[in-house]
Structures are given as C-alpha cells and as structure tokens.
Amino acid sequence: FSLKELHGIFPWLVESIFGSLDGIIVGWNLRCLQGRTHPNEYSVALDFLDPSGPMMKLVYKLQAEEYRYDFPVSYLPGPVKASIQEQVLPECSLYHNKVQFPSSGGLGLNLALNPFEYYMFYFAISLITQKNSPVTHHVSPSNSAYFILVDTYLKCFLPTEGSVLPPPSSNPGGAIPSPTPRSPAVPFSSYGMHHTSLLKRHIAHQPSVNADPASQEIWRSETLLQIFVEMWLHHYSLEMYQKMQSPHVKLEVLHYRLSISSKHHGSPAQSSYQALHAYQESFKPTEEHVLVVRLLVKHLHAFSNSLKPEPLSPSAHSHTASPLEEFKRVVIPRFVQEKLYIFLQHCFGHWPLDASFRAVLEMWLSYLQPWRYAPEKPPQSAEPLPRSVSEKWAAFIQENLLMYTKLFVGFLNRALRTDLVSPKNALMVFRVAKVFAQPNLAEMILKGEQLFLEPELVIPHRQHRLFMSPTLGGSFLSSRSPAVTDASFKVKSHVYSLEGQDFQYKQMFGAEVRNLVLKLAQLICQAQQTAKSISDHSAEAVASQSFFSWFRFTPSEMNGSYTGNDLDEIGQDSIKKTDEYLEKALEYLCQIFKLSEAQLTQMMMKCGTAQDENGKKQLPDCIASEDGLILTPLGRYQIINGLRRFEVQYQGDTELQPIRSYENAALVRLLFRLSSMLNERFADQMQVLCSREDFVGRLCRYHLTNPHLIRKIRYSPVVKDRTSQNWGPRISLRFLASYRTLISLLMIYFLASWFYIGPVGCTFVILIGYFLYAVIMTFFFEGWKPHEH
C-alpha cells in the first residue's frame, strides 16, 4: 500500500481492532481475549500490537508524514468535554493546539491528533467504552490480552532500566520526529472570548519536548502517560467537578470576564454555573478498570523509584540529568496525584458495600506504599519481622497526606457499614490495618499532620494554590516549580491544591477519628463473638446428626425453624479465617492508635454481654408490648449487622404448612385428606385415650398430641393470641409424603428381600420395631414428639 492509502485506512483499522467509540463495534475484544481459551488469536493479537510489531510500525510511518486524525470531543471524559464545550482549554497539554472547529456541514468539535496519539486514545478509551461487551465465559482481567498490552506499553515507554527504545524508522539512518506544534484550523482565541488568564499561561508555555531536541527522547512516554491518566482517571461526578474548581481559578475567571464585559458590552460571558450543570457524567468504574489503574500505579512507582541518585553538586545535576530522569522525578505529583485522588474519592463514596471493593482497596494501598516497588531488596532475616518504613519516604507521605488520612477516614466509614462476619470484609479491614501498622508509618503521617497544622507565617494566601499545584503548566519541562524547602508549605500546598482553602481538615489522629476507630474495634469484637457462636452452632448441628437421623420418619425441617447463616454455607475454615483476620486487625489498630488494654477489656466485656448464662445468643434488643415484642433502633442495628437474631419458627398448624421441595405434592394432599377423615371419625376416642393417666394414655399422648410451642415462644416476636392456639389429639400422616421417608422404606424393603422377607412380613417387622421403640421412648421421653420435629 502507498502511504496515502495507509493514511486512508488507518482510522478504519484502529476502530476494527479496539471497537467503535459508541461501543456498537466490539472489535477484537481484547479485554476478553485470553491465551487459555483462544491461544492462536491471543498470540497473534499480542504480536501484531506489540511496540515493535506491524501496527506500531505503521503508526511511526504515518507519524513521519505528520498526518492528523479527528477524534470527537463528545467521547472524551466528562470533565474534559465540559471544559472544552465551555470554551476553556483543559490544563493538560495533551489538548493544546488540537481543538478543531467542525468542517462545513460537520457536527461537533474534534481533536486533531497525530497517529501515535490517535492509536493510544482508542486503545485507552476502549477500556471504558467496551465494558458491556458480551462474555460467554469467565474472564480473568489480569490474564487478558488488553491487560498484557497495557503492561507491555508501560514497560516499553516508561522503562525502569535504560532509556526508551527509539521507534523503527522508515528512512535508513533517520529518526521519527516528535510532533511539532500545529495551529488549529481556526485559532482558539476566536473559538470563544471567555478563555481565562490561566488559559493564556497554558498557551504561552507549549510543551518543551517539541522545542528541545534532547527531549524528543520521551515525547512518546509523556504522551502515553497523559492519555492513560486522562482516559482512565479523569472521571468524577458533577459534585466533585464543582468542588474541584479551585478558588484562584474562579477568581481569575471573574477578573478576566469583568475586563471582557467592560470592553464588549453586547455579549456577556456564559455562566460557569450553567456549564457545570451542562456536565452530567454517570461514571461507574468496573473492577477491571480498577485493576488496570492499579497496574499503572504500580509501574509508575517502579518507574519513579528507578531515578538515579542526585549528584552532590547542583551544577553537575543540571548538566547530567536527562529528560527521562527529569520525567521520573515529577511523574507522580505532576501527572497522577490529583486525578488519582479524585478517582479514589469517587470510588470510596460510590462503590457498593460488597467484597468487590477489594480491587479499589488494593489499588489505594499500592499507591500508599511506593517503598514496595523500590529497587533495593529488604535484608533477609530468619524471622519475618515487619519492615520499617524508611525516613526517606517522609517527603512522599507529606506530599500525599490526604491519600493517607482522608481516604483512611473514608474507609472507616465504609467498614462501619459492612458485615464484618463475612470473611472477605474481614480481610479488607485486616489489609488496611496491616499496611498502616507498618513501623514508623503512623509516626510519619502524624508528622505530616503537624506540619499542616503549623500556623502560617509569611505565606501569601493565594500562593497555596498557585505555587505547588501539580497540574499547572503544559509539559513537566515547561514550567518547573522552584525548589521549596519549607516542608510545612509543601504539605499545605498539597492539601489546598486538592481540596481548596476552605477545606476543614479532619485529623487522622484526632479525637473524632479515634472515636470512629473505637466503634470499629467494638464492631470487630461483636463480629468475633457472632462468628464464634455460628461456629459453635454449626459444630453442634453436625455432632447431633447421626446415621439413624437420616432414616427418621419425620424430617427436622417440619417445624419450620431456620437457624442458618451465610457462613453456614462457607464452612468452618472460613469462619476460622474470619476470626484470625479480625483478631490481627484489632491488634494492628491498637498499635496504630495506641489503644490501651483497659479500653479493649471494656469493649470485650460489652461484647460478652451478648451471651446469656447458658451460652446462647440473646434476642435483639426489643420492648414488650400488648401486641408482642417491638424492636428498638438498637435491635434493628443488631439484626442488620448479624449480631443477634430471632429464632424464626413456623407458628401455625404444621399440617397446613406449604408443600416443601422434599415432599411429593400429590401424596401431601392425599394423606391430608386421609388424616382429616380419620381425625373427624375418631376424635372423641383419641381424646379419651389421651386423657388417661396410665401407660396407654402416655403412649397415645406421645403419638397423637401437638407440640407445645410456648416454651420456645420467647425467641419470636409473635402476637400473643396466636401462642394460645392449641389443637387436640390427632393423626398426622404427612411424614409419609417425604421423599426421605419413601426412599428409606424402599431401602428397607430392598434389604429385606435379600433375606427372603416379603413386603407384608417386612411391613409387620417395621411396625413391631417402631412399637418397641415408641414404648421405650414413652418411658423416658414423654415430652418428645417424633412426628412433630
């Protein structure tokens, strides 16, 4: 193909691979493509899209000719789209000099992208647009072709060792040039009269990678990272979008628009409030999305930690530092920090209260521990002691203080609303407590809080937002902030740049958060007691089941009681793990917040009151009334969190229970009619027999009377009138409709046939055996009713 033909089919080829922006065309469905299920397609896709594969060679070939491709603004993340539609250029240099007016007759705004940007835009956004793709089998996101390609691109363009590999050149001995600044088809100044002075500053500082030949080494690295961050992290709700409008930006917008209105009296500027409400994005990240972001975070930590140690002489540093080393120095604070913080806040506030939050949690914990991705290896010791966090990470912790403190408080609020008896929820609490309990970490966080709370001296009010904001400027080389030695100023700048100057900081080690931790510790103690009681109950239930109980004529489910719990289906091993997780989490929380033994003992005593004298769990907190028991707010809380429960029993006529799954419906109805007929005909005779005080009376009462539910009624909040109901002696044949009973009888008849005993003889033997059994039980256990249990 000629270069012109390749230029024409390139957009079609990209869309065929990654799918259309509206999600209608699925493309190769890289997110669901795995080597285990489709090995041939998997290997072909990875080879074709490899950084040195045919697709990237085509990209570089088109890049050399400076072709441009239109990307619709309407498919950009919500905040970016809203900003451009309001005629304000976003701060990210990725969008500078790229906004294009639609051609005559065209619809909507477009970005004019070079081939590399166009390819990576489609690759990154396919994670968002293709999330509803049909999946015919279970897919592990970390094994998909998409996940592997993300990892490959990060390792190629953000290398931890060496430099970025040069692109293959179509001209022998030549190099693919970095993209040059290109003026938009219509100057952006005429695009709207309302751009701010901040916008002017952006336009004045174009990315220096285009002007500095040495910086051509990393233009792909910077572009790749910006695209990944913008497509994957630049999403949040309308409320967050309003909140993130920093005071200094609002002030500059106001001053600039006042100056514009004084010059142009005809057309007032469009209201920013109007534009905010024009932005409506319902952003719901998937678990796969979060896993990919975690991969990005982990690689960026490794990339940043691969920075060579700074020379002792500043002059030597200025001459020897390469653009890639400079990029490593500022990659996290300049490109990732703010958007990742907003992304995490959104997830903490909107993610469902279930075990799928583990993906968000691990991504957050990965960001909090850059030392895990440092090149140096921890010393090997005989005892695996927890590794102390080095003091060299104090600057990172202070400049990311909100990531540690505010998000920790957000996690506490989530944990207080979850069921900690669940092993998966208990594991999440354990993971967070274990990370924050690392030696020296809590002390460094406390030091950061103290630096933030130091009184301001000479720092101007507005400089908090302007001096250290991590996103100001186009490229990281365009306007490096001067070195600031004041640690307190750095912490304040971090907090104010993310939350605004009117932010009311909540201390992680203050009284309010400490009370939340104490509540969580109390919930942990209660969850441990609940798990223990469930474990004991399950053990008793297993021990009480014997081989002969399977052959009972009346199944135990006939009384309609339910004493199960979700953990019953999980097993004893998981209950044991839950207890271990909660015990270690409580220990770590005590280390972090210096909880005393007296406080723990008091909490354990409070939790111990949930056990009565017999070791049985008490009823939920309720008030006795004329209509029965009424739950209090505390009782509702206990039931919702699984701390206490009622023993639910069927209180009506056992003969009129709904037909169960283990019963034959036709036999139930037939035997009920037969039982009713016998009861009507022989009611008086049965009453006389059961009223006798001799052995015959006891034997008849054993078989014919109803169970006395009054002894169990205190466990259920039922109306008193229903508890007074009692029925006379009667015959119940419903047990013969149970499949268990029928199978048992068939097995007995089958075994009897081996001993040459016919059906009649076998029936006679069964009746004689049961009669002897009933006589013995009548002597010792008159109150036990086999056909009612």
Short mmCIF file of N, CA and C in Angstrom, two decimals, residues 225-360:
data_model
loop_
_atom_site.label_atom_id
_atom_site.label_comp_id
_atom_site.label_asym_id
_atom_site.label_seq_id
_atom_site.Cartn_x
_atom_site.Cartn_y
_atom_site.Cartn_z
N LEU A 225 1.51 8.45 28.93
CA LEU A 225 1.05 8.59 30.32
C LEU A 225 -0.12 9.56 30.41
N GLN A 226 -0.05 10.68 29.71
CA GLN A 226 -1.14 11.64 29.75
C GLN A 226 -2.43 11.03 29.23
N ILE A 227 -2.34 10.25 28.15
CA ILE A 227 -3.55 9.63 27.59
C ILE A 227 -4.14 8.63 28.58
N PHE A 228 -3.30 7.79 29.17
CA PHE A 228 -3.80 6.81 30.14
C PHE A 228 -4.46 7.49 31.33
N VAL A 229 -3.82 8.53 31.85
CA VAL A 229 -4.37 9.22 33.02
C VAL A 229 -5.68 9.93 32.66
N GLU A 230 -5.69 10.61 31.51
CA GLU A 230 -6.90 11.34 31.12
C GLU A 230 -8.07 10.40 30.85
N MET A 231 -7.82 9.29 30.17
CA MET A 231 -8.91 8.38 29.81
C MET A 231 -9.39 7.55 31.00
N TRP A 232 -8.51 7.18 31.90
CA TRP A 232 -8.86 6.24 32.97
C TRP A 232 -9.18 6.92 34.30
N LEU A 233 -8.61 8.09 34.55
CA LEU A 233 -8.77 8.70 35.88
C LEU A 233 -9.55 10.00 35.87
N HIS A 234 -9.66 10.66 34.70
CA HIS A 234 -10.29 11.97 34.68
C HIS A 234 -11.81 11.84 34.56
N HIS A 235 -12.41 11.15 35.53
CA HIS A 235 -13.86 10.98 35.58
C HIS A 235 -14.30 11.22 37.01
N TYR A 236 -15.36 11.97 37.19
CA TYR A 236 -15.96 12.09 38.51
C TYR A 236 -17.32 12.74 38.38
N SER A 237 -18.01 12.79 39.49
CA SER A 237 -19.40 13.25 39.49
C SER A 237 -19.47 14.77 39.35
N LEU A 238 -20.68 15.27 39.12
CA LEU A 238 -20.90 16.72 38.99
C LEU A 238 -20.50 17.44 40.28
N GLU A 239 -20.84 16.83 41.44
CA GLU A 239 -20.50 17.47 42.71
C GLU A 239 -18.99 17.63 42.85
N MET A 240 -18.26 16.58 42.47
CA MET A 240 -16.80 16.64 42.55
C MET A 240 -16.26 17.66 41.55
N TYR A 241 -16.87 17.75 40.39
CA TYR A 241 -16.43 18.71 39.39
C TYR A 241 -16.59 20.14 39.91
N GLN A 242 -17.71 20.40 40.57
CA GLN A 242 -17.92 21.73 41.17
C GLN A 242 -16.89 22.00 42.26
N LYS A 243 -16.63 20.96 43.07
CA LYS A 243 -15.72 21.12 44.19
C LYS A 243 -14.30 21.41 43.74
N MET A 244 -13.90 20.79 42.60
CA MET A 244 -12.53 20.92 42.16
C MET A 244 -12.25 22.24 41.44
N GLN A 245 -13.25 23.10 41.31
CA GLN A 245 -12.99 24.42 40.74
C GLN A 245 -12.27 25.25 41.80
N SER A 246 -10.96 25.36 41.70
CA SER A 246 -10.16 25.97 42.76
C SER A 246 -10.47 27.46 42.87
N PRO A 247 -10.33 28.01 44.08
CA PRO A 247 -10.67 29.43 44.28
C PRO A 247 -9.88 30.38 43.39
N HIS A 248 -8.57 30.10 43.18
CA HIS A 248 -7.80 31.05 42.39
C HIS A 248 -8.23 31.03 40.93
N VAL A 249 -8.65 29.87 40.43
CA VAL A 249 -9.14 29.80 39.05
C VAL A 249 -10.45 30.58 38.93
N LYS A 250 -11.35 30.38 39.91
CA LYS A 250 -12.61 31.12 39.88
C LYS A 250 -12.37 32.63 39.92
N LEU A 251 -11.37 33.04 40.73
CA LEU A 251 -11.09 34.47 40.85
C LEU A 251 -10.55 35.03 39.54
N GLU A 252 -9.67 34.27 38.89
CA GLU A 252 -9.12 34.74 37.62
C GLU A 252 -10.20 34.78 36.54
N VAL A 253 -11.08 33.80 36.54
CA VAL A 253 -12.18 33.81 35.59
C VAL A 253 -13.03 35.05 35.79
N LEU A 254 -13.32 35.38 37.04
CA LEU A 254 -14.15 36.55 37.35
C LEU A 254 -13.47 37.84 36.88
N HIS A 255 -12.17 38.00 37.22
CA HIS A 255 -11.46 39.21 36.82
C HIS A 255 -11.41 39.34 35.30
N TYR A 256 -11.13 38.23 34.62
CA TYR A 256 -11.00 38.29 33.17
C TYR A 256 -12.34 38.61 32.51
N ARG A 257 -13.41 38.01 33.04
CA ARG A 257 -14.71 38.26 32.42
C ARG A 257 -15.20 39.67 32.70
N LEU A 258 -14.84 40.21 33.85
CA LEU A 258 -15.18 41.60 34.13
C LEU A 258 -14.47 42.53 33.14
N SER A 259 -13.19 42.20 32.85
CA SER A 259 -12.47 43.04 31.90
C SER A 259 -13.05 42.89 30.49
N ILE A 260 -13.48 41.67 30.15
CA ILE A 260 -14.08 41.45 28.83
C ILE A 260 -15.41 42.20 28.72
N SER A 261 -16.20 42.14 29.79
CA SER A 261 -17.52 42.80 29.72
C SER A 261 -17.38 44.31 29.65
N SER A 262 -16.29 44.85 30.20
CA SER A 262 -16.10 46.30 30.11
C SER A 262 -15.72 46.72 28.68
N LYS A 263 -15.12 45.78 27.92
CA LYS A 263 -14.73 46.10 26.54
C LYS A 263 -15.84 45.74 25.55
N HIS A 264 -16.53 44.63 25.83
CA HIS A 264 -17.57 44.16 24.92
C HIS A 264 -18.89 44.21 25.67
N HIS A 265 -19.67 45.22 25.43
CA HIS A 265 -20.90 45.42 26.19
C HIS A 265 -22.05 44.62 25.65
N GLY A 266 -21.90 43.92 24.57
CA GLY A 266 -23.05 43.27 23.96
C GLY A 266 -23.30 41.86 24.44
N SER A 267 -22.25 41.05 24.56
CA SER A 267 -22.44 39.62 24.84
C SER A 267 -21.79 39.24 26.15
N PRO A 268 -22.56 39.13 27.20
CA PRO A 268 -21.98 38.70 28.48
C PRO A 268 -21.47 37.28 28.39
N ALA A 269 -20.48 36.99 29.20
CA ALA A 269 -19.88 35.64 29.18
C ALA A 269 -20.87 34.61 29.68
N GLN A 270 -20.72 33.42 29.16
CA GLN A 270 -21.59 32.32 29.57
C GLN A 270 -21.32 31.98 31.03
N SER A 271 -22.35 31.73 31.76
CA SER A 271 -22.22 31.42 33.19
C SER A 271 -21.48 30.12 33.40
N SER A 272 -20.49 30.17 34.29
CA SER A 272 -19.76 28.93 34.62
C SER A 272 -20.70 27.94 35.29
N TYR A 273 -21.61 28.47 36.10
CA TYR A 273 -22.58 27.59 36.77
C TYR A 273 -23.41 26.84 35.74
N GLN A 274 -23.74 27.53 34.65
CA GLN A 274 -24.53 26.90 33.58
C GLN A 274 -23.74 25.75 32.96
N ALA A 275 -22.45 25.99 32.74
CA ALA A 275 -21.63 24.94 32.13
C ALA A 275 -21.47 23.76 33.06
N LEU A 276 -21.37 24.05 34.38
CA LEU A 276 -21.25 22.95 35.33
C LEU A 276 -22.45 22.03 35.26
N HIS A 277 -23.62 22.61 35.15
CA HIS A 277 -24.83 21.79 35.11
C HIS A 277 -25.05 21.18 33.73
N ALA A 278 -24.31 21.67 32.74
CA ALA A 278 -24.37 21.01 31.44
C ALA A 278 -23.56 19.72 31.45
N TYR A 279 -22.68 19.62 32.46
CA TYR A 279 -21.85 18.41 32.58
C TYR A 279 -22.56 17.39 33.45
N GLN A 280 -22.97 16.32 32.87
CA GLN A 280 -23.61 15.23 33.61
C GLN A 280 -22.97 13.92 33.16
N GLU A 281 -22.14 13.35 34.00
CA GLU A 281 -21.49 12.08 33.66
C GLU A 281 -21.77 11.07 34.75
N SER A 282 -22.41 9.99 34.39
CA SER A 282 -22.65 8.91 35.34
C SER A 282 -21.50 7.93 35.22
N PHE A 283 -20.49 8.12 36.04
CA PHE A 283 -19.27 7.33 35.94
C PHE A 283 -19.30 6.19 36.94
N LYS A 284 -19.27 4.96 36.44
CA LYS A 284 -19.28 3.77 37.30
C LYS A 284 -18.13 2.87 36.86
N PRO A 285 -16.96 3.02 37.46
CA PRO A 285 -15.82 2.19 37.04
C PRO A 285 -16.07 0.72 37.35
N THR A 286 -15.55 -0.14 36.49
CA THR A 286 -15.68 -1.57 36.70
C THR A 286 -14.47 -2.09 37.47
N GLU A 287 -14.57 -3.32 37.94
CA GLU A 287 -13.45 -3.94 38.66
C GLU A 287 -12.23 -4.07 37.74
N GLU A 288 -12.47 -4.39 36.47
CA GLU A 288 -11.37 -4.49 35.52
C GLU A 288 -10.68 -3.14 35.33
N HIS A 289 -11.47 -2.08 35.25
CA HIS A 289 -10.93 -0.72 35.14
C HIS A 289 -9.99 -0.43 36.31
N VAL A 290 -10.43 -0.77 37.51
CA VAL A 290 -9.62 -0.51 38.70
C VAL A 290 -8.34 -1.34 38.68
N LEU A 291 -8.42 -2.58 38.22
CA LEU A 291 -7.22 -3.42 38.17
C LEU A 291 -6.19 -2.86 37.19
N VAL A 292 -6.66 -2.31 36.07
CA VAL A 292 -5.74 -1.70 35.12
C VAL A 292 -5.09 -0.45 35.71
N VAL A 293 -5.87 0.35 36.43
CA VAL A 293 -5.31 1.54 37.08
C VAL A 293 -4.28 1.13 38.12
N ARG A 294 -4.56 0.03 38.84
CA ARG A 294 -3.58 -0.43 39.82
C ARG A 294 -2.27 -0.84 39.14
N LEU A 295 -2.38 -1.49 37.98
CA LEU A 295 -1.17 -1.83 37.22
C LEU A 295 -0.40 -0.57 36.86
N LEU A 296 -1.11 0.48 36.46
CA LEU A 296 -0.46 1.75 36.13
C LEU A 296 0.24 2.34 37.35
N VAL A 297 -0.44 2.33 38.50
CA VAL A 297 0.13 2.90 39.73
C VAL A 297 1.39 2.14 40.13
N LYS A 298 1.34 0.83 40.10
CA LYS A 298 2.50 0.03 40.50
C LYS A 298 3.68 0.29 39.57
N HIS A 299 3.41 0.38 38.27
CA HIS A 299 4.51 0.63 37.34
C HIS A 299 5.08 2.04 37.51
N LEU A 300 4.24 3.02 37.76
CA LEU A 300 4.73 4.38 37.95
C LEU A 300 5.60 4.49 39.19
N HIS A 301 5.25 3.73 40.25
CA HIS A 301 6.11 3.71 41.43
C HIS A 301 7.47 3.12 41.08
N ALA A 302 7.46 2.01 40.36
CA ALA A 302 8.74 1.40 39.97
C ALA A 302 9.53 2.33 39.05
N PHE A 303 8.82 3.00 38.13
CA PHE A 303 9.46 3.94 37.20
C PHE A 303 10.07 5.11 37.95
N SER A 304 9.32 5.67 38.89
CA SER A 304 9.81 6.81 39.66
C SER A 304 10.96 6.41 40.58
N ASN A 305 10.87 5.20 41.16
CA ASN A 305 11.91 4.76 42.09
C ASN A 305 13.21 4.36 41.38
N SER A 306 13.14 4.22 40.05
CA SER A 306 14.37 3.89 39.31
C SER A 306 15.21 5.13 39.02
N LEU A 307 14.80 6.28 39.56
CA LEU A 307 15.55 7.52 39.38
C LEU A 307 16.94 7.38 40.00
N LYS A 308 17.95 7.80 39.24
CA LYS A 308 19.31 7.72 39.75
C LYS A 308 19.50 8.72 40.89
N PRO A 309 20.32 8.39 41.87
CA PRO A 309 20.56 9.33 42.99
C PRO A 309 21.11 10.66 42.47
N GLU A 310 20.65 11.74 43.11
CA GLU A 310 21.07 13.06 42.67
C GLU A 310 22.55 13.29 43.01
N PRO A 311 23.31 13.89 42.10
CA PRO A 311 24.71 14.24 42.42
C PRO A 311 24.75 15.27 43.54
N LEU A 312 25.88 15.28 44.24
CA LEU A 312 26.01 16.22 45.35
C LEU A 312 26.07 17.66 44.84
N SER A 313 26.65 17.88 43.69
CA SER A 313 26.78 19.23 43.14
C SER A 313 25.56 19.58 42.30
N PRO A 314 24.86 20.66 42.62
CA PRO A 314 23.70 21.07 41.81
C PRO A 314 24.07 21.37 40.36
N SER A 315 25.27 21.94 40.15
CA SER A 315 25.67 22.26 38.78
C SER A 315 25.87 20.99 37.97
N ALA A 316 26.44 19.97 38.63
CA ALA A 316 26.61 18.70 37.93
C ALA A 316 25.27 18.11 37.57
N HIS A 317 24.30 18.26 38.46
CA HIS A 317 22.96 17.73 38.20
C HIS A 317 22.32 18.39 36.98
N SER A 318 22.51 19.70 36.88
CA SER A 318 21.87 20.39 35.77
C SER A 318 22.45 19.98 34.43
N HIS A 319 23.70 19.48 34.45
CA HIS A 319 24.31 19.12 33.17
C HIS A 319 24.11 17.65 32.83
N THR A 320 23.92 16.83 33.85
CA THR A 320 23.89 15.40 33.58
C THR A 320 22.48 14.81 33.54
N ALA A 321 21.50 15.46 34.12
CA ALA A 321 20.15 14.89 34.18
C ALA A 321 19.54 14.86 32.79
N SER A 322 19.11 13.68 32.37
CA SER A 322 18.47 13.53 31.07
C SER A 322 16.99 13.84 31.20
N PRO A 323 16.30 14.10 30.08
CA PRO A 323 14.85 14.35 30.16
C PRO A 323 14.10 13.19 30.81
N LEU A 324 14.55 11.95 30.57
CA LEU A 324 13.86 10.81 31.17
C LEU A 324 14.00 10.84 32.70
N GLU A 325 15.18 11.22 33.20
CA GLU A 325 15.38 11.31 34.64
C GLU A 325 14.52 12.43 35.23
N GLU A 326 14.43 13.54 34.53
CA GLU A 326 13.56 14.63 34.99
C GLU A 326 12.10 14.18 35.01
N PHE A 327 11.75 13.41 34.01
CA PHE A 327 10.37 12.90 33.94
C PHE A 327 10.07 12.01 35.13
N LYS A 328 11.01 11.14 35.48
CA LYS A 328 10.82 10.26 36.63
C LYS A 328 10.63 11.06 37.92
N ARG A 329 11.30 12.19 38.01
CA ARG A 329 11.26 12.97 39.24
C ARG A 329 9.87 13.54 39.52
N VAL A 330 9.15 13.90 38.47
CA VAL A 330 7.88 14.61 38.68
C VAL A 330 6.68 13.84 38.16
N VAL A 331 6.86 12.60 37.73
CA VAL A 331 5.79 11.89 37.04
C VAL A 331 4.56 11.70 37.92
N ILE A 332 4.74 11.39 39.19
CA ILE A 332 3.58 11.13 40.05
C ILE A 332 2.92 12.43 40.51
N PRO A 333 3.67 13.38 41.12
CA PRO A 333 2.97 14.60 41.57
C PRO A 333 2.41 15.44 40.44
N ARG A 334 3.05 15.47 39.27
CA ARG A 334 2.61 16.35 38.20
C ARG A 334 1.47 15.76 37.37
N PHE A 335 1.51 14.45 37.15
CA PHE A 335 0.56 13.85 36.21
C PHE A 335 -0.54 13.03 36.88
N VAL A 336 -0.26 12.41 38.01
CA VAL A 336 -1.15 11.38 38.52
C VAL A 336 -1.86 11.77 39.81
N GLN A 337 -1.19 12.46 40.69
CA GLN A 337 -1.67 12.60 42.06
C GLN A 337 -3.09 13.13 42.18
N GLU A 338 -3.36 14.26 41.57
CA GLU A 338 -4.67 14.90 41.73
C GLU A 338 -5.79 14.03 41.16
N LYS A 339 -5.62 13.55 39.94
CA LYS A 339 -6.70 12.78 39.31
C LYS A 339 -6.91 11.44 40.00
N LEU A 340 -5.84 10.82 40.47
CA LEU A 340 -5.99 9.56 41.20
C LEU A 340 -6.71 9.78 42.52
N TYR A 341 -6.40 10.88 43.19
CA TYR A 341 -7.08 11.19 44.46
C TYR A 341 -8.58 11.37 44.25
N ILE A 342 -8.95 12.09 43.20
CA ILE A 342 -10.37 12.29 42.91
C ILE A 342 -11.03 10.97 42.52
N PHE A 343 -10.32 10.17 41.73
CA PHE A 343 -10.83 8.87 41.31
C PHE A 343 -11.09 7.98 42.54
N LEU A 344 -10.14 7.96 43.47
CA LEU A 344 -10.31 7.14 44.67
C LEU A 344 -11.45 7.66 45.54
N GLN A 345 -11.54 8.97 45.67
CA GLN A 345 -12.65 9.53 46.44
C GLN A 345 -13.99 9.12 45.85
N HIS A 346 -14.09 9.17 44.54
CA HIS A 346 -15.33 8.77 43.87
C HIS A 346 -15.65 7.30 44.17
N CYS A 347 -14.63 6.45 44.07
CA CYS A 347 -14.86 5.02 44.33
C CYS A 347 -15.23 4.76 45.78
N PHE A 348 -14.56 5.43 46.72
CA PHE A 348 -14.86 5.23 48.13
C PHE A 348 -16.29 5.66 48.45
N GLY A 349 -16.77 6.67 47.75
CA GLY A 349 -18.10 7.18 48.05
C GLY A 349 -19.23 6.50 47.30
N HIS A 350 -18.92 5.84 46.16
CA HIS A 350 -19.99 5.30 45.31
C HIS A 350 -19.94 3.80 45.10
N TRP A 351 -18.84 3.15 45.49
CA TRP A 351 -18.73 1.71 45.24
C TRP A 351 -19.68 0.94 46.16
N PRO A 352 -20.31 -0.11 45.68
CA PRO A 352 -21.22 -0.89 46.53
C PRO A 352 -20.50 -1.46 47.76
N LEU A 353 -21.26 -1.66 48.83
CA LEU A 353 -20.69 -2.19 50.07
C LEU A 353 -20.60 -3.71 49.99
N ASP A 354 -19.77 -4.19 49.08
CA ASP A 354 -19.60 -5.64 48.94
C ASP A 354 -18.13 -5.95 48.76
N ALA A 355 -17.83 -7.23 48.55
CA ALA A 355 -16.44 -7.68 48.50
C ALA A 355 -15.71 -7.21 47.26
N SER A 356 -16.43 -6.74 46.22
CA SER A 356 -15.75 -6.26 45.02
C SER A 356 -14.93 -5.00 45.28
N PHE A 357 -15.16 -4.34 46.42
CA PHE A 357 -14.38 -3.15 46.77
C PHE A 357 -12.91 -3.50 47.01
N ARG A 358 -12.61 -4.78 47.13
CA ARG A 358 -11.22 -5.21 47.36
C ARG A 358 -10.30 -4.69 46.27
N ALA A 359 -10.76 -4.64 45.02
CA ALA A 359 -9.92 -4.15 43.92
C ALA A 359 -9.54 -2.68 44.14
N VAL A 360 -10.51 -1.85 44.54
CA VAL A 360 -10.23 -0.44 44.84
C VAL A 360 -9.27 -0.32 46.01
#
